[in-house]
C-alpha positions as MATLAB code, in Angstrom:
seq = 'DLKMFSIHDLIDCMKLTNEAMLIWIESRPKEWWENLFKHLNKSKIEIIELKNAKIFGIRKSKLDSGQRSKRTCLDPNSLIFTCAAKEFESWYEQLKIVDFESISEEKFIKEHLKVPELAATNLVGFILKNHIELSVSRERLWLDLEYIKDNFDK';
ca = [
       7.256  -24.609   29.064;
       8.091  -23.435   25.560;
       5.407  -21.310   23.931;
       4.586  -21.772   20.238;
       5.518  -18.846   18.001;
       2.267  -17.818   16.327;
       1.296  -15.646   13.384;
       0.301  -13.022   15.964;
       3.843  -13.091   17.393;
       5.309  -12.659   13.897;
       3.034   -9.692   13.187;
       4.108   -8.121   16.504;
       7.781   -8.512   15.495;
       7.065   -6.849   12.158;
       5.935   -3.734   14.033;
       9.437   -3.163   15.408;
      11.300   -0.236   13.918;
      14.928   -1.102   14.636;
      17.240   -1.237   11.643;
      17.952   -4.977   11.917;
      14.233   -5.790   11.714;
      13.707   -3.434    8.767;
      16.599   -5.092    6.898;
      15.206   -8.534    7.722;
      11.745   -7.573    6.443;
      13.133   -6.188    3.166;
      15.314   -9.266    2.623;
      12.434  -11.771    2.686;
      12.066  -13.475   -0.700;
       8.863  -13.403   -2.730;
       7.988  -16.984   -1.698;
       8.203  -16.036    1.984;
       5.685  -13.223    1.503;
       3.417  -15.535   -0.479;
       3.422  -18.040    2.402;
       2.797  -15.306    4.971;
      -0.274  -14.109    3.081;
      -1.522  -17.699    2.658;
      -1.417  -17.995    6.453;
      -3.047  -14.594    6.937;
      -5.862  -15.577    4.558;
      -6.534  -18.677    6.690;
      -6.148  -16.935   10.040;
      -8.751  -15.023   11.943;
      -6.375  -12.117   12.475;
      -8.103   -8.805   13.084;
      -7.248   -5.852   10.867;
      -6.415   -3.780   13.958;
      -3.602   -6.244   14.749;
      -1.934   -5.320   11.461;
      -1.653   -1.655   12.403;
       2.037   -0.691   12.216;
       3.051   -4.096   10.787;
       5.425   -3.558    7.865;
       3.933   -6.166    5.552;
       2.417   -4.133    2.725;
       4.141   -3.166   -0.507;
       3.414    0.478   -1.212;
       4.077    1.518   -4.804;
       6.707    4.158   -5.440;
       5.161    7.546   -6.067;
       6.319   10.441   -8.214;
       7.461   12.050   -4.952;
       9.765    9.150   -3.979;
      13.397    8.936   -4.926;
      13.548    5.125   -4.483;
      13.215    2.691   -7.360;
      10.832    0.107   -5.926;
       8.119   -0.239   -3.365;
       9.140   -1.099    0.172;
       7.258   -3.091    2.746;
       5.637   -0.759    5.220;
       2.531   -0.336    7.339;
      -0.685    1.178    6.070;
      -1.041    4.806    7.094;
      -4.538    5.417    8.513;
      -4.325    9.041    7.310;
      -3.879    7.996    3.678;
      -6.329    6.934    1.016;
      -5.329    3.386    0.084;
      -6.118    1.684   -3.215;
      -4.919   -1.099   -5.462;
      -4.239   -0.232   -9.096;
      -3.991   -2.643  -12.016;
      -2.166   -0.043  -14.139;
       1.415   -0.848  -13.087;
       2.762    2.382  -14.621;
       0.533    4.564  -12.421;
       2.437    6.567   -9.800;
       0.622    8.776   -7.335;
       1.748   12.386   -7.074;
      -0.015   12.915   -3.742;
       1.588   11.997   -0.419;
      -1.814   10.995    1.031;
      -2.745    8.668   -1.863;
      -1.081    5.254   -1.574;
      -1.201    2.329   -3.986;
      -0.753   -1.118   -2.440;
       1.074   -3.542   -4.701;
       0.958   -7.308   -4.359;
       3.381   -9.940   -5.575;
       1.256  -13.074   -5.329;
      -2.302  -14.293   -5.639;
      -2.480  -14.900   -1.879;
      -1.312  -11.347   -1.144;
      -3.833   -9.936   -3.643;
      -6.623  -11.994   -2.068;
      -5.728  -10.789    1.425;
      -5.560   -7.126    0.381;
      -8.749   -7.152   -1.705;
     -10.951   -9.593    0.208;
      -9.791   -9.421    3.821;
      -8.782   -5.761    4.002;
     -11.311   -4.680    1.354;
      -8.868   -2.247   -0.307;
     -10.685   -0.889   -3.399;
      -9.307   -0.604   -6.930;
      -8.415    2.951   -7.891;
     -10.875    4.289  -10.428;
     -10.595    7.558  -12.301;
     -13.697    8.845  -10.507;
     -12.102    8.165   -7.071;
      -9.028   10.102   -8.077;
     -10.928   13.018   -9.602;
     -13.002   13.308   -6.399;
      -9.784   13.310   -4.372;
      -8.253   15.965   -6.661;
     -11.319   18.212   -6.429;
     -11.409   17.882   -2.639;
      -7.741   18.887   -2.454;
      -8.262   21.892   -4.726;
     -11.168   23.090   -2.616;
      -9.482   22.507    0.783;
      -5.837   23.255    0.010;
      -3.865   25.611   -2.066;
      -1.963   23.332   -4.426;
       1.275   24.081   -6.200;
       1.383   24.879   -9.892;
       3.258   21.613  -10.561;
       0.617   19.574   -8.729;
      -2.128   21.408  -10.618;
      -0.526   20.443  -13.957;
      -0.178   16.795  -12.859;
      -3.846   16.820  -11.857;
      -4.966   18.331  -15.147;
      -2.781   15.923  -17.135;
      -4.381   12.954  -15.333;
      -7.903   14.217  -15.963;
      -7.147   14.927  -19.634;
      -5.604   11.464  -20.149;
      -8.499    9.664  -18.474;
     -11.549   11.625  -19.584;
     -10.623   13.055  -22.974;
     -11.350    9.848  -24.897;
];
């Protein structure tokens, strides 16, 4: 008996970390991702099943050397947001911005996963928490102050 290949099987494959799978994931065209998220929006897939699945586009940060976001899994130790301001780049390793390339991907991320939009108040709270709990570098302090000045000095 031949078993049907389901969306659950595909998600399991996208958790593999071998180089061939990573290349395959990155080579999927935009339309393929749009169709995947259409299926995910219709499915009853549990969020826990998506753990370690490399299906999310994480925006390049100021700390990254790469030019574009790569598909990866969501890190449970990170604060995850969407951000309409396409020029925004996080300067914190723990603060991730999820990008989407289609309406179906946006719907899945915002409605199914309930990833919130980054607001200046969220980021300022995060910055203050980091300054209280951690000793931050001078460069990070200036980036923090620049953000606050640009967003609250209006």
